[in-house]
Amino acid sequence: MKKILVVVISLLSVLTVSAGNGRPAFGERPKLVVGIVVDQMRWDYLSRYYDKFTHEGFRRMIDEGYSFDNCLINYIPTVTAIGHTSAYTGTTPAFHGICGNTFFIDGKRTYCCSDTTVMTVGTDNKRVGMMSPVNLLSTTIGDQLRLHTDFRSKVIGISYKDRAAILPAGHSANAAYWLDLKNGQFVTSTYYMKELPDWAKEVNKKMAKNEKLKALGSDVGLSPLAGELVADMAIAAIKGEKLGQGDETDMLCVSFSQTDVIGHKWGTRGEHTDEAYLELDKDLARLFEALDSQVGKGNYLVFLTADHAAAHNWKYMQDNNLHGGKWLSQELRKGLDKYIESKLSNSKPVILGIADYRFYLDKEGIRQQGLDYQKVKETIIEYLQQSPNLSFVVDAEKIATSSIPPIIRDRMLMGYNYHRGGEIYVAPEPGYYEYGTWSSPVGTTHGEWNPYDSHIPLLFMGWHIPHGSHAQEVHITDIAATVCSLLHIQQPNACIGDALKFD
């Protein structure tokens, strides 16, 4: 009898531990889900700055929450609009259709969130608010949450960048807010509302009196102040919209973009990047404190990730005897155009543009000139294969059968969309990245398959999240599947990710 009692007690102990760390019961949901994206954050920044972080920001997520230490982006190119979209849709450009910050849709250059049918709300800068999720083809976590609750849940996106607020929040969001750099105000568009809510107007009034913001002007993205302003707006939204106070679960999507602007300007090393992450750590601490006080510790679920990471500056690499350099696409384009003309005798250029290591062809122009489309592609590939510092050159329509390593082949496939994804893909040698007139000599960029661009943080904290870590490979597309599984709601309608286990 005594032995049986011991076994029963042991089993109860196991079940108790499992219940504490396991899947929430049906009907259980947090009051609020908060998604945080840190633009251009490398995974190794978590360890690089760990000892300098406060206990209330990044370290709170690491020390109290769960870290998936090998989260990779499973498509290319690795850029802002795609990363934000993929994290919240659980899918890739092949399905959600956001193929870059700017890309071509059937031959027409398109900004990812451009929408001429809507107008700016909150400022007299007309163009800054002509934005919406019109080009997004799939649903997001927020869309699924709204659908599940018959649209009673509130979903709001906030960021320095329009695309980082709009795309995570999704089609049915109640609001998305982003910064008008010209006027130093948060704005939205008529896609969401006709007038800013009173609480947002109050935030803008305070910003109008911010002397530091006035001094920085449109360069605010080069300062940690941008992160402070986004955190202020997020905290104001929690209070003003009473997020997490209703009968249904709400969602807040927050993106910090100053880290990307600073990284492009000054790279992955140095005082500017150090300051950016240490100040962001304080902003996260303020956000978590507000969540604790307004929603209640244990009542909200938070995840933090990045839209992409970043390469080390090419000169920094060379100075330390490491392989790396500049891939000069603009110079290459000049030679390529001449080569095509010498081979095909075309009267007009056949290339619309080069974006994120993809070549977009003018299919209609090729047809009008009576050129053979396949021959045009073969001519371009022939030239690119002879150019330096490119590891692979691939006809996008033949990715699946190309003689390239599976890791690159599969990511190209996941990034390819027939109507929007370009016709020829290239993969530079490790350490090489696109460098043009827009580039900073000491800064960096991103966009490639390599770990320096694709290895990103993934942290969960709060409601039903145990403390721990996991070293096996997971993907950015698993985030949406995981959150939806925890909430017991359907995954976004093009989701390809797996729901992660917190072992």
Short mmCIF file of C-alpha atoms in Angstrom, two decimals:
data_model
loop_
_atom_site.label_atom_id
_atom_site.label_comp_id
_atom_site.label_asym_id
_atom_site.label_seq_id
_atom_site.Cartn_x
_atom_site.Cartn_y
_atom_site.Cartn_z
CA MET A 1 0.00 0.00 0.00
CA LYS A 2 2.86 2.31 0.93
CA LYS A 3 4.56 1.62 -2.43
CA ILE A 4 1.32 2.36 -4.30
CA LEU A 5 0.95 5.65 -2.42
CA VAL A 6 4.52 6.65 -3.34
CA VAL A 7 3.86 5.86 -7.03
CA VAL A 8 0.62 7.86 -7.00
CA ILE A 9 2.35 10.85 -5.37
CA SER A 10 5.17 10.61 -7.93
CA LEU A 11 2.70 10.53 -10.82
CA LEU A 12 0.82 13.50 -9.41
CA SER A 13 4.10 15.40 -9.15
CA VAL A 14 4.91 14.67 -12.80
CA LEU A 15 1.44 15.70 -13.88
CA THR A 16 1.69 18.91 -11.88
CA VAL A 17 5.01 19.79 -13.54
CA SER A 18 3.58 18.91 -16.96
CA ALA A 19 0.51 21.05 -16.36
CA GLY A 20 2.68 23.97 -15.28
CA ASN A 21 4.98 23.77 -18.29
CA GLY A 22 2.66 22.28 -20.85
CA ARG A 23 -0.04 23.29 -23.25
CA PRO A 24 -2.77 25.56 -21.86
CA ALA A 25 -6.21 24.03 -21.46
CA PHE A 26 -8.98 24.81 -23.94
CA GLY A 27 -10.74 28.01 -22.93
CA GLU A 28 -7.59 29.43 -21.34
CA ARG A 29 -6.06 32.47 -22.98
CA PRO A 30 -3.85 35.35 -21.88
CA LYS A 31 -5.40 38.79 -21.62
CA LEU A 32 -2.87 40.23 -24.06
CA VAL A 33 -0.30 38.98 -26.58
CA VAL A 34 2.63 41.29 -27.25
CA GLY A 35 4.85 40.66 -30.25
CA ILE A 36 8.18 42.51 -30.33
CA VAL A 37 10.46 42.69 -33.37
CA VAL A 38 13.92 44.23 -33.06
CA ASP A 39 15.00 45.28 -36.52
CA GLN A 40 18.41 43.93 -37.62
CA MET A 41 19.12 42.15 -34.31
CA ARG A 42 21.68 39.36 -34.54
CA TRP A 43 21.12 36.38 -32.23
CA ASP A 44 24.60 36.71 -30.74
CA TYR A 45 23.74 40.18 -29.38
CA LEU A 46 21.90 38.38 -26.57
CA SER A 47 25.18 36.97 -25.28
CA ARG A 48 27.33 39.93 -26.35
CA TYR A 49 25.37 42.35 -24.17
CA TYR A 50 24.00 39.94 -21.56
CA ASP A 51 26.20 41.19 -18.70
CA LYS A 52 25.35 44.81 -19.56
CA PHE A 53 21.61 44.36 -19.86
CA THR A 54 19.43 45.27 -16.88
CA HIS A 55 17.52 42.51 -15.13
CA GLU A 56 14.20 44.04 -16.23
CA GLY A 57 14.62 44.06 -20.04
CA PHE A 58 16.29 41.50 -22.29
CA ARG A 59 17.64 39.60 -19.29
CA ARG A 60 14.18 39.24 -17.83
CA MET A 61 13.11 37.47 -21.01
CA ILE A 62 16.20 35.25 -20.95
CA ASP A 63 16.23 34.55 -17.19
CA GLU A 64 12.47 34.10 -16.73
CA GLY A 65 11.37 33.04 -20.19
CA TYR A 66 12.30 30.55 -22.90
CA SER A 67 14.94 30.99 -25.59
CA PHE A 68 15.05 29.15 -28.90
CA ASP A 69 18.76 29.59 -29.54
CA ASN A 70 18.86 28.40 -33.14
CA CYS A 71 16.02 30.25 -34.83
CA LEU A 72 16.72 30.72 -38.53
CA ILE A 73 15.04 32.55 -41.37
CA ASN A 74 14.08 29.88 -43.91
CA TYR A 75 13.83 31.99 -47.08
CA ILE A 76 15.74 34.65 -48.95
CA PRO A 77 16.03 37.60 -49.16
CA THR A 78 16.25 38.48 -45.47
CA VAL A 79 14.85 42.01 -45.36
CA THR A 80 12.57 44.07 -43.13
CA ALA A 81 9.15 43.81 -44.76
CA ILE A 82 9.50 40.08 -45.36
CA GLY A 83 10.75 39.35 -41.85
CA HIS A 84 7.97 41.21 -40.10
CA THR A 85 5.39 39.57 -42.36
CA SER A 86 6.78 36.05 -42.01
CA ALA A 87 6.93 36.19 -38.21
CA TYR A 88 3.24 37.06 -37.98
CA THR A 89 1.89 35.00 -40.90
CA GLY A 90 3.96 31.86 -40.32
CA THR A 91 4.82 31.72 -43.98
CA THR A 92 7.19 33.08 -46.64
CA PRO A 93 7.10 35.36 -49.72
CA ALA A 94 6.08 32.40 -51.86
CA PHE A 95 2.72 32.53 -50.09
CA HIS A 96 2.26 35.90 -48.35
CA GLY A 97 3.48 37.86 -51.38
CA ILE A 98 5.56 40.48 -49.55
CA CYS A 99 8.74 39.89 -51.54
CA GLY A 100 10.76 42.81 -50.21
CA ASN A 101 10.50 46.37 -48.97
CA THR A 102 10.13 47.31 -52.62
CA PHE A 103 9.60 44.78 -55.40
CA PHE A 104 7.91 44.44 -58.77
CA ILE A 105 4.38 43.13 -59.20
CA ASP A 106 3.96 41.95 -62.79
CA GLY A 107 6.54 44.49 -63.94
CA LYS A 108 5.43 47.45 -61.81
CA ARG A 109 7.74 48.72 -59.05
CA THR A 110 5.75 48.57 -55.80
CA TYR A 111 6.47 49.60 -52.23
CA CYS A 112 5.24 46.85 -49.93
CA CYS A 113 2.58 48.96 -48.16
CA SER A 114 1.81 51.58 -50.81
CA ASP A 115 -1.90 52.24 -51.23
CA THR A 116 -3.09 55.26 -53.22
CA THR A 117 -6.71 54.66 -52.22
CA VAL A 118 -6.13 55.77 -48.60
CA MET A 119 -5.07 59.05 -47.03
CA THR A 120 -2.93 60.21 -44.13
CA VAL A 121 -4.46 60.65 -40.69
CA GLY A 122 -2.67 62.70 -38.03
CA THR A 123 -0.48 65.04 -40.06
CA ASP A 124 -0.46 67.25 -43.16
CA ASN A 125 2.27 65.13 -44.77
CA LYS A 126 0.05 63.53 -47.40
CA ARG A 127 2.30 60.76 -48.73
CA VAL A 128 3.44 59.34 -45.37
CA GLY A 129 0.02 57.88 -44.64
CA MET A 130 -0.88 56.43 -48.03
CA MET A 131 -0.21 52.98 -46.64
CA SER A 132 -2.11 49.77 -45.86
CA PRO A 133 -1.69 45.96 -45.94
CA VAL A 134 -3.19 45.90 -49.46
CA ASN A 135 -0.30 43.87 -50.92
CA LEU A 136 -0.35 41.21 -48.19
CA LEU A 137 -1.91 37.98 -49.48
CA SER A 138 -2.28 35.98 -46.25
CA THR A 139 -3.67 36.46 -42.76
CA THR A 140 -1.66 37.15 -39.61
CA ILE A 141 -1.90 36.02 -35.99
CA GLY A 142 -3.96 39.12 -35.28
CA ASP A 143 -6.33 38.42 -38.16
CA GLN A 144 -6.90 34.90 -36.85
CA LEU A 145 -7.45 36.19 -33.32
CA ARG A 146 -9.99 38.71 -34.60
CA LEU A 147 -11.74 36.03 -36.66
CA HIS A 148 -11.86 33.65 -33.70
CA THR A 149 -13.50 36.21 -31.41
CA ASP A 150 -15.89 37.59 -34.03
CA PHE A 151 -13.68 40.69 -34.20
CA ARG A 152 -14.07 41.56 -30.52
CA SER A 153 -10.30 41.31 -29.91
CA LYS A 154 -8.28 44.46 -30.48
CA VAL A 155 -5.12 44.28 -32.60
CA ILE A 156 -2.74 47.24 -32.90
CA GLY A 157 0.65 47.70 -34.60
CA ILE A 158 3.20 50.37 -33.63
CA SER A 159 6.62 51.17 -35.10
CA TYR A 160 9.02 53.79 -36.40
CA LYS A 161 8.54 52.27 -39.89
CA ASP A 162 5.15 52.03 -41.59
CA ARG A 163 5.78 48.50 -42.89
CA ALA A 164 6.84 47.31 -39.43
CA ALA A 165 3.54 48.47 -37.95
CA ILE A 166 1.18 47.58 -40.78
CA LEU A 167 2.28 44.13 -41.92
CA PRO A 168 2.47 42.45 -38.46
CA ALA A 169 -0.95 43.78 -37.46
CA GLY A 170 -2.58 42.39 -40.60
CA HIS A 171 -5.66 43.13 -42.68
CA SER A 172 -8.29 43.40 -39.95
CA ALA A 173 -6.25 45.33 -37.36
CA ASN A 174 -7.98 48.06 -35.41
CA ALA A 175 -5.01 50.35 -35.97
CA ALA A 176 -1.40 50.71 -37.05
CA TYR A 177 0.72 53.74 -36.14
CA TRP A 178 4.09 54.84 -37.49
CA LEU A 179 6.32 57.93 -37.42
CA ASP A 180 6.05 60.84 -39.79
CA LEU A 181 9.73 61.85 -39.78
CA LYS A 182 9.02 65.22 -41.37
CA ASN A 183 6.73 66.39 -38.56
CA GLY A 184 7.85 64.15 -35.71
CA GLN A 185 4.38 62.71 -35.11
CA PHE A 186 2.73 59.30 -35.07
CA VAL A 187 0.31 58.85 -37.95
CA THR A 188 -1.99 56.27 -39.46
CA SER A 189 -4.19 56.04 -42.57
CA THR A 190 -7.86 56.10 -43.45
CA TYR A 191 -7.60 52.35 -43.95
CA TYR A 192 -7.96 52.18 -40.15
CA MET A 193 -9.73 55.36 -39.04
CA LYS A 194 -10.70 58.92 -39.91
CA GLU A 195 -9.14 60.56 -36.86
CA LEU A 196 -6.47 59.70 -34.30
CA PRO A 197 -7.83 58.66 -30.89
CA ASP A 198 -7.43 61.17 -28.06
CA TRP A 199 -4.68 59.18 -26.36
CA ALA A 200 -2.59 59.20 -29.58
CA LYS A 201 -3.13 62.94 -29.95
CA GLU A 202 -1.79 63.39 -26.43
CA VAL A 203 1.34 61.42 -27.33
CA ASN A 204 1.86 63.68 -30.36
CA LYS A 205 1.39 66.81 -28.23
CA LYS A 206 4.18 65.66 -25.91
CA MET A 207 6.39 64.84 -28.89
CA ALA A 208 5.84 68.34 -30.30
CA LYS A 209 7.46 69.69 -27.13
CA ASN A 210 10.38 67.24 -27.19
CA GLU A 211 13.47 69.40 -27.75
CA LYS A 212 15.71 66.42 -28.48
CA LEU A 213 13.32 65.23 -31.17
CA LYS A 214 13.23 68.72 -32.68
CA ALA A 215 17.02 68.81 -32.82
CA LEU A 216 17.27 65.38 -34.45
CA GLY A 217 14.45 65.96 -36.92
CA SER A 218 14.26 63.30 -39.62
CA ASP A 219 17.49 61.75 -38.27
CA VAL A 220 15.71 60.49 -35.14
CA GLY A 221 16.15 56.92 -36.42
CA LEU A 222 19.90 57.29 -35.85
CA SER A 223 19.24 57.85 -32.15
CA PRO A 224 17.95 55.57 -29.37
CA LEU A 225 15.27 58.23 -28.91
CA ALA A 226 13.31 56.52 -31.70
CA GLY A 227 12.99 53.44 -29.53
CA GLU A 228 11.95 55.51 -26.55
CA LEU A 229 9.18 57.14 -28.60
CA VAL A 230 7.89 53.77 -29.86
CA ALA A 231 7.88 52.39 -26.31
CA ASP A 232 6.00 55.50 -25.11
CA MET A 233 3.42 55.02 -27.86
CA ALA A 234 3.03 51.32 -27.03
CA ILE A 235 2.55 52.04 -23.32
CA ALA A 236 0.03 54.76 -24.16
CA ALA A 237 -1.85 52.35 -26.44
CA ILE A 238 -2.09 49.74 -23.69
CA LYS A 239 -3.66 52.30 -21.38
CA GLY A 240 -5.65 54.27 -23.96
CA GLU A 241 -7.19 51.24 -25.66
CA LYS A 242 -7.48 49.27 -22.39
CA LEU A 243 -5.62 46.39 -24.01
CA GLY A 244 -5.89 43.22 -21.97
CA GLN A 245 -8.79 44.63 -19.97
CA GLY A 246 -11.70 43.15 -21.92
CA ASP A 247 -13.32 39.74 -22.16
CA GLU A 248 -11.24 38.69 -25.17
CA THR A 249 -7.51 38.43 -25.79
CA ASP A 250 -5.99 41.51 -27.43
CA MET A 251 -2.74 41.81 -29.39
CA LEU A 252 -0.08 44.51 -29.58
CA CYS A 253 2.59 44.32 -32.29
CA VAL A 254 5.61 46.52 -31.52
CA SER A 255 8.69 46.95 -33.70
CA PHE A 256 11.87 48.82 -32.79
CA SER A 257 13.59 50.06 -35.94
CA GLN A 258 16.33 52.39 -34.72
CA THR A 259 18.61 49.37 -34.39
CA ASP A 260 18.35 48.85 -38.15
CA VAL A 261 18.97 52.50 -39.04
CA ILE A 262 21.96 52.63 -36.70
CA GLY A 263 23.31 49.30 -37.98
CA HIS A 264 23.17 50.41 -41.60
CA LYS A 265 25.03 53.60 -40.67
CA TRP A 266 27.61 52.30 -38.17
CA GLY A 267 27.68 48.51 -38.43
CA THR A 268 27.57 45.70 -35.90
CA ARG A 269 30.36 47.00 -33.67
CA GLY A 270 31.10 50.25 -31.87
CA GLU A 271 29.63 52.76 -29.45
CA HIS A 272 26.55 53.57 -31.52
CA THR A 273 25.37 49.96 -31.73
CA ASP A 274 26.27 49.36 -28.09
CA GLU A 275 24.22 52.37 -27.04
CA ALA A 276 21.30 51.33 -29.25
CA TYR A 277 20.89 47.96 -27.54
CA LEU A 278 21.55 49.12 -24.00
CA GLU A 279 19.01 51.92 -24.35
CA LEU A 280 16.52 49.56 -26.00
CA ASP A 281 16.97 47.29 -23.00
CA LYS A 282 15.69 50.13 -20.80
CA ASP A 283 12.75 50.72 -23.13
CA LEU A 284 11.80 47.04 -22.90
CA ALA A 285 12.02 47.26 -19.12
CA ARG A 286 9.58 50.19 -19.15
CA LEU A 287 7.23 48.30 -21.45
CA PHE A 288 7.28 45.20 -19.25
CA GLU A 289 6.71 47.33 -16.14
CA ALA A 290 3.66 48.89 -17.79
CA LEU A 291 2.36 45.44 -18.76
CA ASP A 292 2.83 44.22 -15.17
CA SER A 293 0.92 47.15 -13.73
CA GLN A 294 -1.82 47.52 -16.34
CA VAL A 295 -2.42 43.91 -17.43
CA GLY A 296 -0.88 41.94 -14.58
CA LYS A 297 2.22 39.76 -14.42
CA GLY A 298 1.35 36.30 -15.73
CA ASN A 299 -1.64 37.60 -17.66
CA TYR A 300 0.21 38.44 -20.85
CA LEU A 301 2.29 36.50 -23.37
CA VAL A 302 5.32 38.15 -24.99
CA PHE A 303 7.55 36.99 -27.82
CA LEU A 304 10.60 38.81 -29.14
CA THR A 305 12.39 38.16 -32.41
CA ALA A 306 14.05 39.99 -35.30
CA ASP A 307 13.12 40.50 -38.92
CA HIS A 308 16.69 39.75 -40.00
CA ALA A 309 20.21 40.07 -38.66
CA ALA A 310 23.28 41.68 -40.29
CA ALA A 311 26.73 41.02 -41.71
CA HIS A 312 29.86 42.50 -40.21
CA ASN A 313 31.20 45.46 -42.16
CA TRP A 314 33.29 44.26 -45.12
CA LYS A 315 36.30 46.44 -44.22
CA TYR A 316 36.18 45.27 -40.61
CA MET A 317 36.35 41.71 -41.90
CA GLN A 318 39.27 42.41 -44.25
CA ASP A 319 41.19 44.35 -41.58
CA ASN A 320 41.02 41.22 -39.42
CA ASN A 321 42.11 38.88 -42.23
CA LEU A 322 38.61 37.48 -42.73
CA HIS A 323 36.92 36.80 -46.06
CA GLY A 324 34.51 39.54 -47.07
CA GLY A 325 33.98 42.41 -49.44
CA LYS A 326 31.65 44.53 -51.56
CA TRP A 327 29.36 43.17 -54.26
CA LEU A 328 28.95 46.14 -56.60
CA SER A 329 25.60 45.48 -58.26
CA GLN A 330 25.31 48.96 -59.73
CA GLU A 331 28.64 48.68 -61.54
CA LEU A 332 27.81 45.13 -62.57
CA ARG A 333 24.53 46.32 -64.10
CA LYS A 334 26.36 48.68 -66.48
CA GLY A 335 28.58 45.91 -67.83
CA LEU A 336 25.68 43.47 -67.95
CA ASP A 337 23.50 45.79 -70.05
CA LYS A 338 26.31 46.19 -72.59
CA TYR A 339 26.92 42.44 -72.68
CA ILE A 340 23.24 41.71 -73.33
CA GLU A 341 23.13 44.27 -76.13
CA SER A 342 26.22 42.76 -77.75
CA LYS A 343 24.65 39.30 -77.68
CA LEU A 344 20.98 40.03 -78.42
CA SER A 345 21.00 43.42 -80.20
CA ASN A 346 18.15 44.67 -78.06
CA SER A 347 17.17 48.33 -78.45
CA LYS A 348 15.95 48.81 -74.87
CA PRO A 349 17.21 47.40 -71.53
CA VAL A 350 15.63 44.09 -70.60
CA ILE A 351 16.30 44.41 -66.85
CA LEU A 352 13.77 46.38 -64.79
CA GLY A 353 15.92 46.41 -61.69
CA ILE A 354 18.10 44.55 -59.19
CA ALA A 355 16.63 44.21 -55.70
CA ASP A 356 17.85 42.09 -52.80
CA TYR A 357 20.08 39.81 -54.94
CA ARG A 358 17.30 39.25 -57.50
CA PHE A 359 17.12 40.41 -61.10
CA TYR A 360 13.72 41.54 -62.35
CA LEU A 361 13.22 41.29 -66.11
CA ASP A 362 10.96 43.39 -68.32
CA LYS A 363 8.86 40.54 -69.69
CA GLU A 364 6.59 42.82 -71.69
CA GLY A 365 9.55 44.74 -73.12
CA ILE A 366 11.27 41.50 -74.07
CA ARG A 367 8.12 40.39 -75.89
CA GLN A 368 7.71 43.71 -77.69
CA GLN A 369 11.31 43.56 -78.94
CA GLY A 370 10.74 40.08 -80.32
CA LEU A 371 13.42 38.58 -78.06
CA ASP A 372 13.41 35.02 -76.80
CA TYR A 373 12.67 35.18 -73.07
CA GLN A 374 14.65 32.05 -72.22
CA LYS A 375 17.62 33.22 -74.29
CA VAL A 376 17.60 36.54 -72.41
CA LYS A 377 17.80 34.70 -69.09
CA GLU A 378 20.56 32.42 -70.32
CA THR A 379 22.58 35.42 -71.52
CA ILE A 380 22.28 37.17 -68.16
CA ILE A 381 23.18 34.00 -66.25
CA GLU A 382 26.17 33.44 -68.53
CA TYR A 383 27.51 36.90 -67.69
CA LEU A 384 26.82 36.62 -63.96
CA GLN A 385 28.54 33.25 -63.72
CA GLN A 386 31.72 34.89 -64.97
CA SER A 387 31.52 37.83 -62.54
CA PRO A 388 33.52 37.73 -59.28
CA ASN A 389 32.32 36.95 -55.77
CA LEU A 390 29.09 35.16 -56.68
CA SER A 391 28.76 31.61 -55.41
CA PHE A 392 25.56 30.73 -57.26
CA VAL A 393 23.42 32.12 -60.07
CA VAL A 394 19.99 30.56 -60.55
CA ASP A 395 17.08 30.83 -62.98
CA ALA A 396 14.20 31.39 -60.54
CA GLU A 397 11.83 29.17 -62.53
CA LYS A 398 14.34 26.32 -62.29
CA ILE A 399 15.35 26.59 -58.64
CA ALA A 400 14.00 23.16 -57.74
CA THR A 401 16.17 21.40 -60.34
CA SER A 402 19.29 23.57 -60.03
CA SER A 403 22.62 22.09 -58.94
CA ILE A 404 22.92 24.14 -55.77
CA PRO A 405 23.12 23.10 -52.09
CA PRO A 406 19.71 22.24 -50.61
CA ILE A 407 19.96 24.90 -47.89
CA ILE A 408 20.15 27.65 -50.52
CA ARG A 409 17.80 25.96 -52.99
CA ASP A 410 15.05 25.59 -50.39
CA ARG A 411 15.36 29.16 -49.16
CA MET A 412 15.26 30.48 -52.72
CA LEU A 413 12.11 28.44 -53.35
CA MET A 414 10.46 29.80 -50.23
CA GLY A 415 11.33 33.34 -51.31
CA TYR A 416 10.16 32.95 -54.90
CA ASN A 417 6.81 34.23 -56.03
CA TYR A 418 6.10 34.05 -59.79
CA HIS A 419 4.34 37.43 -59.98
CA ARG A 420 6.56 39.28 -57.51
CA GLY A 421 9.82 37.46 -56.85
CA GLY A 422 12.13 38.21 -59.77
CA GLU A 423 13.55 35.99 -62.50
CA ILE A 424 17.20 35.40 -61.57
CA TYR A 425 18.66 34.90 -58.08
CA VAL A 426 22.28 35.25 -57.02
CA ALA A 427 24.09 34.25 -53.84
CA PRO A 428 27.34 36.14 -53.09
CA GLU A 429 30.31 34.49 -51.44
CA PRO A 430 30.26 34.43 -47.61
CA GLY A 431 31.14 37.85 -46.21
CA TYR A 432 30.25 39.73 -49.38
CA TYR A 433 27.19 41.94 -49.52
CA GLU A 434 25.60 44.42 -51.90
CA TYR A 435 27.26 47.82 -51.75
CA GLY A 436 26.06 50.90 -53.61
CA THR A 437 25.89 54.67 -53.51
CA TRP A 438 23.47 54.39 -50.57
CA SER A 439 25.89 52.33 -48.47
CA SER A 440 27.89 53.51 -45.46
CA PRO A 441 31.63 52.72 -45.55
CA VAL A 442 31.55 51.69 -41.87
CA GLY A 443 27.98 50.39 -41.81
CA THR A 444 26.40 47.13 -42.87
CA THR A 445 23.42 45.55 -44.56
CA HIS A 446 21.61 42.21 -44.88
CA GLY A 447 19.55 40.09 -47.24
CA GLU A 448 21.39 36.79 -47.67
CA TRP A 449 20.98 33.18 -46.53
CA ASN A 450 24.11 33.13 -44.37
CA PRO A 451 23.86 32.79 -40.57
CA TYR A 452 24.97 36.38 -40.04
CA ASP A 453 21.77 37.50 -41.81
CA SER A 454 19.41 34.65 -40.96
CA HIS A 455 20.17 33.65 -37.33
CA ILE A 456 17.83 35.67 -35.12
CA PRO A 457 16.69 35.69 -31.47
CA LEU A 458 13.43 34.07 -30.45
CA LEU A 459 12.35 34.59 -26.85
CA PHE A 460 9.02 33.88 -25.15
CA MET A 461 7.98 35.08 -21.71
CA GLY A 462 4.93 35.27 -19.51
CA TRP A 463 1.65 33.37 -19.66
CA HIS A 464 2.24 29.58 -19.53
CA ILE A 465 5.90 29.94 -20.59
CA PRO A 466 8.42 27.97 -18.52
CA HIS A 467 12.04 28.96 -18.06
CA GLY A 468 14.44 27.16 -20.39
CA SER A 469 16.17 27.06 -23.75
CA HIS A 470 16.35 24.91 -26.85
CA ALA A 471 19.28 24.46 -29.25
CA GLN A 472 17.68 22.62 -32.16
CA GLU A 473 16.84 24.44 -35.38
CA VAL A 474 13.52 26.26 -35.53
CA HIS A 475 12.31 28.91 -37.97
CA ILE A 476 10.79 32.36 -38.05
CA THR A 477 7.69 30.78 -39.59
CA ASP A 478 7.17 28.71 -36.41
CA ILE A 479 6.31 31.81 -34.36
CA ALA A 480 2.76 32.24 -35.66
CA ALA A 481 2.02 28.52 -35.40
CA THR A 482 3.26 28.51 -31.79
CA VAL A 483 1.28 31.53 -30.66
CA CYS A 484 -1.90 30.28 -32.34
CA SER A 485 -1.43 26.85 -30.76
CA LEU A 486 -1.09 28.41 -27.31
CA LEU A 487 -4.25 30.46 -27.90
CA HIS A 488 -6.17 27.50 -29.38
CA ILE A 489 -7.00 29.45 -32.51
CA GLN A 490 -6.52 28.54 -36.17
CA GLN A 491 -3.15 29.28 -37.77
CA PRO A 492 -2.89 32.04 -40.40
CA ASN A 493 -4.28 30.80 -43.71
CA ALA A 494 -0.90 30.24 -45.42
CA CYS A 495 1.06 29.15 -42.34
CA ILE A 496 3.74 26.52 -42.95
CA GLY A 497 5.36 26.64 -39.51
CA ASP A 498 5.33 24.13 -36.68
CA ALA A 499 4.06 24.81 -33.17
CA LEU A 500 7.11 24.75 -30.91
CA LYS A 501 7.34 22.80 -27.66
CA PHE A 502 8.72 24.37 -24.49
CA ASP A 503 10.63 21.34 -23.17
#
